[in-house]
Amino acid sequence: MTDAHSPDLPLPVRSEELLHRLATRRSAPAQQLAAPAPEGEDLKTLLELALRSPDHGKLAPWRLVVLGAQTRAGIVEKLSAMTHRLPDPVKGKAVLSKLANPPLTILVVSSPVHGHKVPVWEQELSAGAVCMNIEHAANALGYSASWITDWYSFDAEALALFDIKDGEKVAGFIHIGTLPTAPLERPRPQVSERVEILP
Ligand SMILES: Cc1cc2nc3c(=O)[nH]c(=O)nc-3n(C[C@H](O)[C@H](O)[C@H](O)COP(=O)(O)O)c2cc1C
């Protein structure tokens, strides 16, 4: 990785289509995601775009795992057996359908370099940027996506099933596929409530 300026990179140009896409972007209900999902060249493009995310210090403090349906089915069976010790075992089991059903799931793992001068918080934020870029890239390829964590992202025994190592965290499971119908809009925060504009 060098800092060489590539003459190939264009400056941004106004894109009404991209503005419209951003203004209408909406997460998918994960349970409703069905085939088709990106594969082949589309999946390659999606993964390349995912890794093109801002990252202080060029540490690439994340790793991605493409979880195929077979792998997820095996893990979901084991997760299901753990739900009896959750505060709400019924809900804990029910949410597993979000992990089992989508045709494609990409696990984004925050894998910061501890002890580095770039704070871990900044490295973790970069993993969030990867998640968001996956959603945008999936949308650009014509698919819907859903960013989920759920209980198994915070349970030590469950995390071992995904081979999450000490010092790592789940940034998100990004489920991708196609929806039968467009999702409903949800209430959005108003700029006036959340933004301070200073002179
Ligand atoms: C970091 C993160 C974790 C999330 N975890 C869950 C989750 O565990 N369960 C869930 O149903 N939705 C989860 N979501 C999705 C949100 O509940 C919600 O559907 C989404 O943020 C809607 O955003 P949008 O309408 O802007 O697309 C998560 C979202 C983010 C960003």
Short mmCIF file of C-alpha atoms and ligand atoms in Angstrom, two decimals:
data_model
loop_
_atom_site.label_atom_id
_atom_site.label_comp_id
_atom_site.label_asym_id
_atom_site.label_seq_id
_atom_site.Cartn_x
_atom_site.Cartn_y
_atom_site.Cartn_z
CA MET A 1 0.00 0.00 0.00
CA THR A 2 1.51 3.34 -1.03
CA ASP A 3 0.31 6.91 -0.85
CA ALA A 4 0.91 7.42 -4.59
CA HIS A 5 -1.83 9.52 -6.14
CA SER A 6 -3.45 7.50 -8.85
CA PRO A 7 -4.35 9.53 -11.93
CA ASP A 8 -7.22 7.10 -12.43
CA LEU A 9 -9.26 8.26 -9.45
CA PRO A 10 -11.96 10.69 -10.56
CA LEU A 11 -13.19 13.60 -8.47
CA PRO A 12 -16.78 13.21 -7.29
CA VAL A 13 -19.47 14.40 -9.67
CA ARG A 14 -23.05 15.13 -8.68
CA SER A 15 -25.17 12.01 -9.14
CA GLU A 16 -28.94 12.35 -8.78
CA GLU A 17 -29.19 8.55 -8.85
CA LEU A 18 -26.77 8.09 -5.98
CA LEU A 19 -28.48 10.86 -3.98
CA HIS A 20 -31.83 9.16 -4.53
CA ARG A 21 -30.40 5.80 -3.50
CA LEU A 22 -28.94 7.24 -0.31
CA ALA A 23 -32.21 9.04 0.48
CA THR A 24 -34.23 5.83 0.09
CA ARG A 25 -31.76 3.31 1.51
CA ARG A 26 -33.36 1.05 4.09
CA SER A 27 -32.24 -2.09 5.90
CA ALA A 28 -33.98 -5.29 4.93
CA PRO A 29 -35.87 -7.45 7.42
CA ALA A 30 -33.27 -10.25 7.55
CA GLN A 31 -35.89 -13.02 7.73
CA GLN A 32 -37.31 -11.94 4.36
CA LEU A 33 -34.05 -12.01 2.44
CA ALA A 34 -34.13 -14.67 -0.26
CA ALA A 35 -32.13 -15.65 -3.32
CA PRO A 36 -30.63 -14.30 -5.43
CA ALA A 37 -27.65 -12.95 -3.51
CA PRO A 38 -24.34 -11.78 -4.94
CA GLU A 39 -22.07 -14.54 -6.18
CA GLY A 40 -19.17 -14.82 -8.60
CA GLU A 41 -18.10 -11.43 -9.99
CA ASP A 42 -20.78 -9.59 -7.96
CA LEU A 43 -19.48 -11.08 -4.71
CA LYS A 44 -15.90 -10.25 -5.69
CA THR A 45 -16.90 -6.64 -6.43
CA LEU A 46 -18.80 -6.40 -3.16
CA LEU A 47 -15.82 -7.63 -1.13
CA GLU A 48 -13.40 -5.32 -2.91
CA LEU A 49 -15.68 -2.33 -2.26
CA ALA A 50 -16.05 -3.38 1.38
CA LEU A 51 -12.32 -3.23 1.94
CA ARG A 52 -12.16 0.22 0.35
CA SER A 53 -13.07 1.83 3.66
CA PRO A 54 -11.45 4.66 5.61
CA ASP A 55 -8.91 3.37 8.09
CA HIS A 56 -6.56 5.56 10.17
CA GLY A 57 -3.01 4.29 9.91
CA LYS A 58 -3.66 1.83 7.07
CA LEU A 59 -3.97 -0.96 9.60
CA ALA A 60 -6.90 -2.73 7.93
CA PRO A 61 -8.12 -3.50 11.48
CA TRP A 62 -10.88 -5.87 10.41
CA ARG A 63 -11.42 -9.18 8.70
CA LEU A 64 -14.38 -10.57 6.82
CA VAL A 65 -15.77 -14.09 6.78
CA VAL A 66 -18.23 -15.10 4.08
CA LEU A 67 -20.52 -17.49 5.90
CA GLY A 68 -22.13 -19.89 3.47
CA ALA A 69 -25.50 -21.48 4.23
CA GLN A 70 -23.97 -24.82 5.19
CA THR A 71 -21.58 -23.27 7.72
CA ARG A 72 -24.37 -21.16 9.20
CA ALA A 73 -26.70 -24.16 9.51
CA GLY A 74 -24.09 -26.00 11.61
CA ILE A 75 -23.45 -22.95 13.80
CA VAL A 76 -27.16 -22.20 14.24
CA GLU A 77 -27.71 -25.74 15.52
CA LYS A 78 -25.04 -25.21 18.17
CA LEU A 79 -26.33 -21.71 19.03
CA SER A 80 -29.81 -23.12 19.42
CA ALA A 81 -28.51 -25.51 22.09
CA MET A 82 -27.15 -22.52 24.05
CA THR A 83 -30.38 -20.56 24.17
CA HIS A 84 -31.66 -22.26 27.35
CA ARG A 85 -29.28 -20.15 29.44
CA LEU A 86 -30.38 -16.82 27.91
CA PRO A 87 -32.74 -14.47 29.82
CA ASP A 88 -35.34 -15.04 27.08
CA PRO A 89 -34.65 -18.47 25.52
CA VAL A 90 -37.68 -18.31 23.19
CA LYS A 91 -36.61 -14.99 21.68
CA GLY A 92 -32.98 -16.10 21.65
CA LYS A 93 -33.94 -19.09 19.52
CA ALA A 94 -36.36 -17.14 17.30
CA VAL A 95 -33.74 -14.59 16.24
CA LEU A 96 -31.55 -17.38 14.92
CA SER A 97 -33.72 -17.45 11.80
CA LYS A 98 -32.09 -14.14 10.85
CA LEU A 99 -28.75 -15.95 10.76
CA ALA A 100 -30.02 -19.16 9.18
CA ASN A 101 -32.25 -17.98 6.35
CA PRO A 102 -30.49 -15.31 4.27
CA PRO A 103 -28.75 -16.60 1.16
CA LEU A 104 -25.51 -14.74 1.96
CA THR A 105 -24.00 -13.51 5.21
CA ILE A 106 -20.75 -11.62 5.65
CA LEU A 107 -19.34 -11.49 9.16
CA VAL A 108 -17.32 -8.33 9.76
CA VAL A 109 -14.88 -8.79 12.62
CA SER A 110 -13.24 -5.78 14.25
CA SER A 111 -9.66 -6.90 14.70
CA PRO A 112 -7.80 -3.89 16.08
CA VAL A 113 -4.06 -3.65 16.60
CA HIS A 114 -3.87 -3.21 20.39
CA GLY A 115 -1.15 -0.94 21.75
CA HIS A 116 -0.90 0.97 18.48
CA LYS A 117 -0.84 4.78 18.49
CA VAL A 118 -4.13 4.75 16.54
CA PRO A 119 -6.74 4.35 19.31
CA VAL A 120 -8.70 1.09 19.31
CA TRP A 121 -11.92 3.14 19.16
CA GLU A 122 -10.89 4.59 15.80
CA GLN A 123 -10.01 1.14 14.52
CA GLU A 124 -13.42 -0.14 15.65
CA LEU A 125 -15.13 2.75 13.88
CA SER A 126 -13.36 1.65 10.72
CA ALA A 127 -14.99 -1.79 11.04
CA GLY A 128 -18.36 -0.01 11.17
CA ALA A 129 -17.43 1.80 7.96
CA VAL A 130 -16.76 -1.58 6.35
CA CYS A 131 -20.24 -2.75 7.39
CA MET A 132 -21.86 0.37 5.94
CA ASN A 133 -19.87 0.06 2.72
CA ILE A 134 -21.06 -3.54 2.34
CA GLU A 135 -24.66 -2.33 2.64
CA HIS A 136 -24.10 0.39 0.04
CA ALA A 137 -22.23 -1.96 -2.32
CA ALA A 138 -24.96 -4.60 -1.99
CA ASN A 139 -27.59 -1.96 -2.81
CA ALA A 140 -25.55 -0.73 -5.79
CA LEU A 141 -25.42 -4.28 -7.12
CA GLY A 142 -29.21 -4.50 -6.79
CA TYR A 143 -29.52 -6.46 -3.54
CA SER A 144 -30.90 -5.68 -0.10
CA ALA A 145 -28.92 -5.97 3.11
CA SER A 146 -29.37 -6.11 6.87
CA TRP A 147 -26.77 -5.33 9.56
CA ILE A 148 -27.40 -7.48 12.62
CA THR A 149 -25.53 -8.35 15.80
CA ASP A 150 -27.92 -10.20 18.16
CA TRP A 151 -26.98 -12.06 21.35
CA TYR A 152 -24.41 -14.39 19.81
CA SER A 153 -22.18 -11.38 19.04
CA PHE A 154 -21.71 -10.78 22.77
CA ASP A 155 -21.62 -14.31 24.21
CA ALA A 156 -18.15 -15.82 24.75
CA GLU A 157 -19.23 -19.40 24.02
CA ALA A 158 -21.10 -18.33 20.91
CA LEU A 159 -18.22 -16.17 19.68
CA ALA A 160 -15.93 -19.22 19.78
CA LEU A 161 -18.15 -20.85 17.13
CA PHE A 162 -17.28 -17.97 14.80
CA ASP A 163 -13.59 -18.20 15.72
CA ILE A 164 -13.57 -14.67 17.19
CA LYS A 165 -10.24 -14.29 18.94
CA ASP A 166 -9.25 -12.39 22.11
CA GLY A 167 -9.22 -8.65 21.41
CA GLU A 168 -11.62 -8.99 18.48
CA LYS A 169 -15.32 -8.05 18.34
CA VAL A 170 -18.18 -8.70 15.98
CA ALA A 171 -18.87 -5.47 14.08
CA GLY A 172 -21.83 -7.05 12.37
CA PHE A 173 -23.36 -9.86 10.43
CA ILE A 174 -24.37 -8.34 7.11
CA HIS A 175 -27.11 -10.45 5.56
CA ILE A 176 -27.65 -9.96 1.84
CA GLY A 177 -30.22 -11.12 -0.64
CA THR A 178 -33.40 -10.06 -2.41
CA LEU A 179 -36.66 -8.87 -0.84
CA PRO A 180 -40.10 -9.87 -2.15
CA THR A 181 -41.39 -6.32 -1.55
CA ALA A 182 -39.85 -2.98 -0.66
CA PRO A 183 -39.43 -2.34 3.08
CA LEU A 184 -41.50 0.26 4.91
CA GLU A 185 -39.89 3.55 5.85
CA ARG A 186 -39.30 4.20 9.53
CA PRO A 187 -39.30 7.51 11.41
CA ARG A 188 -36.07 9.40 10.80
CA PRO A 189 -34.39 11.92 13.09
CA GLN A 190 -34.77 15.52 12.00
CA VAL A 191 -31.67 17.52 11.11
CA SER A 192 -32.89 20.25 13.49
CA GLU A 193 -32.96 17.77 16.41
CA ARG A 194 -29.56 16.21 15.88
CA VAL A 195 -27.39 18.77 14.16
CA GLU A 196 -25.86 21.96 15.46
CA ILE A 197 -24.80 24.28 12.67
CA LEU A 198 -22.24 26.81 13.84
CA PRO A 199 -21.17 29.90 11.89
C1 LIG B 1 -24.42 -2.07 14.86
C2 LIG B 1 -25.82 -2.52 14.57
C3 LIG B 1 -26.32 -3.64 15.19
C4 LIG B 1 -27.62 -4.09 14.94
N1 LIG B 1 -28.08 -5.19 15.59
C5 LIG B 1 -29.34 -5.60 15.38
C6 LIG B 1 -29.84 -6.72 16.08
O1 LIG B 1 -29.16 -7.33 16.89
N2 LIG B 1 -31.12 -7.10 15.84
C7 LIG B 1 -31.91 -6.41 14.95
O2 LIG B 1 -33.06 -6.79 14.76
N3 LIG B 1 -31.45 -5.35 14.27
C8 LIG B 1 -30.19 -4.93 14.47
N4 LIG B 1 -29.71 -3.86 13.78
C9 LIG B 1 -30.57 -3.20 12.75
C10 LIG B 1 -31.35 -2.07 13.34
O3 LIG B 1 -32.20 -2.55 14.34
C11 LIG B 1 -32.22 -1.41 12.25
O4 LIG B 1 -32.95 -2.37 11.56
C12 LIG B 1 -31.41 -0.67 11.25
O5 LIG B 1 -30.44 0.10 11.88
C13 LIG B 1 -32.36 0.17 10.42
O6 LIG B 1 -31.62 1.14 9.74
P1 LIG B 1 -32.12 1.79 8.40
O7 LIG B 1 -33.60 1.92 8.45
O8 LIG B 1 -31.42 3.11 8.33
O9 LIG B 1 -31.68 0.89 7.31
C14 LIG B 1 -28.43 -3.39 14.02
C15 LIG B 1 -27.91 -2.24 13.39
C16 LIG B 1 -26.63 -1.80 13.66
C17 LIG B 1 -26.11 -0.57 12.95
#
